[in-house]
Short mmCIF file of C-alpha atoms in Angstrom, two decimals:
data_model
loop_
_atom_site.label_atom_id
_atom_site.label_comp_id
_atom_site.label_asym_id
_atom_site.label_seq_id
_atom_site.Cartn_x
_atom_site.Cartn_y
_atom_site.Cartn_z
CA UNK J 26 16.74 -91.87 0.84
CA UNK J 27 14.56 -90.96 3.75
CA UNK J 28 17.60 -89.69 5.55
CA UNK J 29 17.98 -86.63 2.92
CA UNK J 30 14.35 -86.67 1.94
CA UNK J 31 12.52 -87.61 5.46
CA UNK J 32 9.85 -85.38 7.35
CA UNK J 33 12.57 -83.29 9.69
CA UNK J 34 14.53 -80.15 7.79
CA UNK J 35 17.90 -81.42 8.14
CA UNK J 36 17.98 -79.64 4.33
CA UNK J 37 16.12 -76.39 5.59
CA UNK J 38 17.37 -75.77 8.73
CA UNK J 39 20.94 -75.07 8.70
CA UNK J 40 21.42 -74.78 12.27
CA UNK J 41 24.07 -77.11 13.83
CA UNK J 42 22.29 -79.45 16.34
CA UNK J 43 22.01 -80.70 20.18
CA UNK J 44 20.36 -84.26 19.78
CA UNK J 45 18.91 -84.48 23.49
CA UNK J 46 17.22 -87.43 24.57
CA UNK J 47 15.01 -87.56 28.26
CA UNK J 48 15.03 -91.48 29.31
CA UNK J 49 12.11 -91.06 31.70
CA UNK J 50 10.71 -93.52 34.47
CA UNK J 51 7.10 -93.50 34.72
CA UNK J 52 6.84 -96.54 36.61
CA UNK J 53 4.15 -97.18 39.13
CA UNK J 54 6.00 -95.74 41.74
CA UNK J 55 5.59 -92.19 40.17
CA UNK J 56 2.37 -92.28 41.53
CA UNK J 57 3.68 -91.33 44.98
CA UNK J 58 3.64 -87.45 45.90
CA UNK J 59 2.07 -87.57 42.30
CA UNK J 60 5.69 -87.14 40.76
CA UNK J 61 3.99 -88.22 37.11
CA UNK J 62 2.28 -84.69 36.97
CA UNK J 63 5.38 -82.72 37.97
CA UNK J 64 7.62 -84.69 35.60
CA UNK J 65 4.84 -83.69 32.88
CA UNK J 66 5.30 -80.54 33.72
CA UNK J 67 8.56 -80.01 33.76
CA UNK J 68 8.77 -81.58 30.26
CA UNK J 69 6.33 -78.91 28.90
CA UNK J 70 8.60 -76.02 31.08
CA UNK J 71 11.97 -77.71 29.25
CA UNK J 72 9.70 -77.35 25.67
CA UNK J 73 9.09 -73.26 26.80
CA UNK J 74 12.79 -72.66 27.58
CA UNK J 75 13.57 -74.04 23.97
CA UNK J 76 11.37 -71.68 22.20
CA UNK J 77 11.65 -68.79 24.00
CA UNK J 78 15.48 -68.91 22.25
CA UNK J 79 15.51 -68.81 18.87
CA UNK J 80 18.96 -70.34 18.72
CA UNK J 81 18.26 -72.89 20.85
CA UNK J 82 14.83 -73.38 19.24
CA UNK J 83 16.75 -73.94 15.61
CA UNK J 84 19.53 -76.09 16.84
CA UNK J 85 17.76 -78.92 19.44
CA UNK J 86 16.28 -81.49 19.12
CA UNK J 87 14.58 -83.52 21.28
CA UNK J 88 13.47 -87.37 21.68
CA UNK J 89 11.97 -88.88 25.05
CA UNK J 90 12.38 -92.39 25.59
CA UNK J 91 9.62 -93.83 28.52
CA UNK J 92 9.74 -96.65 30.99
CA UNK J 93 8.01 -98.55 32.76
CA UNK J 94 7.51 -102.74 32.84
CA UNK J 95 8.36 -101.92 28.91
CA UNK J 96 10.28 -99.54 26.59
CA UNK J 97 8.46 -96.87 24.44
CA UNK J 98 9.92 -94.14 21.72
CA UNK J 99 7.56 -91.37 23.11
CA UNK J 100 8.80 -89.07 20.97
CA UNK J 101 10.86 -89.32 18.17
CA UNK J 102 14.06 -86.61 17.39
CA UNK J 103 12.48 -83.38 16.25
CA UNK J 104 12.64 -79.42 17.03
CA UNK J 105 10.35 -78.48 19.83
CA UNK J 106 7.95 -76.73 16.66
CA UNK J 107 6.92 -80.19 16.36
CA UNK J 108 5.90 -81.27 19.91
CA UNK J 109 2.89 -80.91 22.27
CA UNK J 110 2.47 -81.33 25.57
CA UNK J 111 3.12 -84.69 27.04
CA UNK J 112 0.46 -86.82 29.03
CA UNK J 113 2.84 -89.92 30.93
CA UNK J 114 0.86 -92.11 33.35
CA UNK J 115 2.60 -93.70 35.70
CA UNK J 116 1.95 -97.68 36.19
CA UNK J 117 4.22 -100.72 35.89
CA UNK J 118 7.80 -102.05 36.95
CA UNK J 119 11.31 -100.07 35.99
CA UNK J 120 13.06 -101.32 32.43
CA UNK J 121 15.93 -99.01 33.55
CA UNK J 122 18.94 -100.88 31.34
CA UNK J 123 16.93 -101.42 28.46
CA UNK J 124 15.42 -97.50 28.05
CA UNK J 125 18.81 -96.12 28.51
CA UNK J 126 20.22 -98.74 25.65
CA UNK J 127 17.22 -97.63 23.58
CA UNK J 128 18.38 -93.98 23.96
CA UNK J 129 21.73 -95.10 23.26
CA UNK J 130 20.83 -96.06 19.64
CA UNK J 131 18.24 -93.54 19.14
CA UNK J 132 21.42 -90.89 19.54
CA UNK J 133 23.81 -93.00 17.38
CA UNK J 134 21.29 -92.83 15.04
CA UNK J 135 20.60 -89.71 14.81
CA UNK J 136 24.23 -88.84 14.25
CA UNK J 137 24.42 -91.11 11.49
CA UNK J 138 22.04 -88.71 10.21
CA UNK J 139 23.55 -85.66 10.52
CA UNK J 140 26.40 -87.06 8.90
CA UNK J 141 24.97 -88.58 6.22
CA UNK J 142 23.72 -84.53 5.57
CA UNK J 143 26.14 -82.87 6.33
CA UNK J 144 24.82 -81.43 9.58
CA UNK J 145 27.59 -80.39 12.08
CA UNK J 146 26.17 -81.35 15.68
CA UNK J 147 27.49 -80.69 19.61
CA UNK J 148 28.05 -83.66 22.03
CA UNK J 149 24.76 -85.52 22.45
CA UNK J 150 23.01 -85.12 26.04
CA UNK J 151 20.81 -87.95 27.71
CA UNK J 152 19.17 -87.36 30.59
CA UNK J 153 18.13 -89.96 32.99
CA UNK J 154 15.52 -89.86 35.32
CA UNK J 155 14.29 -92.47 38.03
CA UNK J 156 13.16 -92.95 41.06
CA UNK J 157 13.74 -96.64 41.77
CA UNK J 158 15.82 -99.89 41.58
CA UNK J 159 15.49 -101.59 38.10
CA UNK J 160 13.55 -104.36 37.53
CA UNK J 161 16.37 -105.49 34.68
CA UNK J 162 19.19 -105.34 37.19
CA UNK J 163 20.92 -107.98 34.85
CA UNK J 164 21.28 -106.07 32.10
CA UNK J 165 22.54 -102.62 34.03
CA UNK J 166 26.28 -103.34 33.67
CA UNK J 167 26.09 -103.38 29.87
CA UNK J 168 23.95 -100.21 30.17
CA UNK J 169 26.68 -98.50 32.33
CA UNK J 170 29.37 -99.72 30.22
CA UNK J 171 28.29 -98.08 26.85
CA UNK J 172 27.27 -94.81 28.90
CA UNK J 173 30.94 -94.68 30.86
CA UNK J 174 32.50 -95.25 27.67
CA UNK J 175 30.99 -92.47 25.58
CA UNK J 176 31.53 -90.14 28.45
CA UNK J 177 34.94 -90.86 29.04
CA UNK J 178 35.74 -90.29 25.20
CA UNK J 179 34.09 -87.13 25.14
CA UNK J 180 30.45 -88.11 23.11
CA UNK J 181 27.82 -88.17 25.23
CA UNK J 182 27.17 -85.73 28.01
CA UNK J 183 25.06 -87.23 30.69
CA UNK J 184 22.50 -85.73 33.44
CA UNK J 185 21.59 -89.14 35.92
CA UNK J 186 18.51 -87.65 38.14
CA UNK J 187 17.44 -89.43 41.09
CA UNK J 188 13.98 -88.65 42.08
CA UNK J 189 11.92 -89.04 45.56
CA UNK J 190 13.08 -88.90 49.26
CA UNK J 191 15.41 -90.41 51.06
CA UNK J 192 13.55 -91.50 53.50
CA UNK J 193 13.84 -95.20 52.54
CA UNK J 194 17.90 -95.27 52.53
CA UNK J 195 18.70 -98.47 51.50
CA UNK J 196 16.35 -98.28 48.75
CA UNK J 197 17.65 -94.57 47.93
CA UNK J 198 21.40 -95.78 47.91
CA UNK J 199 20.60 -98.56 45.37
CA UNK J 200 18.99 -96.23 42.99
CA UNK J 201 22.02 -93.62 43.32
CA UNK J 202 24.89 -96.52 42.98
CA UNK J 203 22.80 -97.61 39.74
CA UNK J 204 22.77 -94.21 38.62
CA UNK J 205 26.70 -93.45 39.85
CA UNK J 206 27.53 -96.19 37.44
CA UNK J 207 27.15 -94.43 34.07
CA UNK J 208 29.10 -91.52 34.66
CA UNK J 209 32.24 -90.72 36.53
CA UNK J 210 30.27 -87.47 37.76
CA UNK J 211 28.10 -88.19 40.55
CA UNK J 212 24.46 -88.12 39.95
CA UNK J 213 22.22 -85.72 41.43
CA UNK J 214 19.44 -85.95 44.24
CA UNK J 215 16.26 -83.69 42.68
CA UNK J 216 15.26 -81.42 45.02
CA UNK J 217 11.30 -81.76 46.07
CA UNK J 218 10.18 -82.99 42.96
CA UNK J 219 11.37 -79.88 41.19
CA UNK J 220 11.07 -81.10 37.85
CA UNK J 221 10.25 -77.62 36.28
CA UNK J 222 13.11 -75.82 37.90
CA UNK J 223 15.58 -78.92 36.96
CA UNK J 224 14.00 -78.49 33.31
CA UNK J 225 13.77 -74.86 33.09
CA UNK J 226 17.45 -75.17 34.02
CA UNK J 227 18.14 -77.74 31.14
CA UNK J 228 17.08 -75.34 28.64
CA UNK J 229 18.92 -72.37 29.73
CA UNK J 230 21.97 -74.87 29.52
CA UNK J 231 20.89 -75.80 26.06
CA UNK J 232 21.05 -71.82 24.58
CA UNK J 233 24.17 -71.76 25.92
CA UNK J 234 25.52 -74.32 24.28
CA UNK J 235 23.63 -73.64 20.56
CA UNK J 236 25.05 -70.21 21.04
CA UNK J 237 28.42 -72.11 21.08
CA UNK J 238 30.45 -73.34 18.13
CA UNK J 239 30.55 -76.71 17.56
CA UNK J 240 34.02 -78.01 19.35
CA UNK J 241 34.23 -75.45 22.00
CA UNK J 242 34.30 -76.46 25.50
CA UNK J 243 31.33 -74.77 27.28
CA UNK J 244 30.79 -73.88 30.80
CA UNK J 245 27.11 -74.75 32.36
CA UNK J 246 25.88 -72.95 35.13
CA UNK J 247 26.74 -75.41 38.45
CA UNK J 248 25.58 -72.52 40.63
CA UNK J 249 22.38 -72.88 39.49
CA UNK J 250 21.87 -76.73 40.10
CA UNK J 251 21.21 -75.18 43.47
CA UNK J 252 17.76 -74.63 42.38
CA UNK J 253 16.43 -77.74 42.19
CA UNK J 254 19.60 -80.08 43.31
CA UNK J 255 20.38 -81.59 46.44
CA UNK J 256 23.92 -80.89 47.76
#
């Protein structure tokens, strides 16, 4: 019964929902240019652009799914009411595969949810950020394959974020071939770790979709992915 009876207001809160999961590296190579802090940051600027809309602040929710040398459920799917700021510490190898399969389910299961209330929801967003080759490389096909799949039939919207310079360029083109392999759309370069700007940017794209009806094909703002995007 927890599904009707459970500790979020699927019951209260009427709103329809944005499930929107961050699958975030915080491997020990986030130490460099200390990308951990900014990443930290820009989680807690992507929490401020939720509540400052009340819209958006009804209808998403948000779970983070962390990597490193292992998979954690950082934070479970709730409205940003219910979240504080985040602390990650960078350290370990990259579980790439298995966060974004973790992610995968969390989302599936939180759909099950909504339908099992009766909670009308938009097309689920994961975000995926990472700034190096995976130490699961095995298991990265299956990852891609559920990711392209969803994608291509319209369920899943997907943001693949590549993080740190490309001053390394073999290393840089493995991590954006990985990354090219979920999604049909290209994945993005971040600009000088501008994690707030990419975040802040998120949000804004979030009210505009919770100010949507469910169904109706919504326009983001590409012109401002110049903020914090590479071209």
């Amino acid at each position: 019964m927890k599904d009707f009876f459970g500790e979020d207001d699927l019951i209260t809160n009427t709103s329809s929902r944005l499930p929107v999961c961050l699958c975030l590296d915080i491997s020990g190579s986030m130490q460099k240019d200390d990308a951990i802090s900014a990443l930290n940051e820009g989680v807690s600027a992507f929490y401020d652009a939720i509540r400052a809309d009340e819209q958006a602040r009804n209808s998403c929710e948000i779970a983070i799914v962390t990597f490193n040398s292992e998979v954690t459920v950082a934070e479970e799917f709730s409205t940003v009411d219910k979240k504080e700021k985040v602390c990650f510490k960078a350290e370990g190898g990259t579980a790439l595969a298995h966060a974004v399969n973790k992610a995968l389910d969390l989302l599936e299961e939180r759909k099950n949810s909504y339908k099992a209330n009766g909670v009308d929801y938009y097309q689920p967003w994961l975000v995926i950020i990472t700034d190096g080759k995976p130490g699961d490389s095995d298991d990265v096909p299956e990852a891609q394959s559920r990711t392209r799949k969803l994608s291509e039939e319209k369920k899943l919207t997907l943001f693949p974020i590549a993080v740190g310079s490309d001053d390394n360029e073999s290393k840089f083109r493995q991590v954006m071939d990985v990354l090219n392999g979920f999604s049909s759309k290209k994945a993005k370069h971040l600009k000088d770790l501008k994690f707030s700007e990419f975040f802040e940017w998120l949000g804004k794209s979030v009210s505009t979709v919770s100010a949507s009806k469910v169904g109706d094909k919504v326009k983001l703002d590409t012109a401002g992915m110049d903020d914090w995007a590479e071209i």
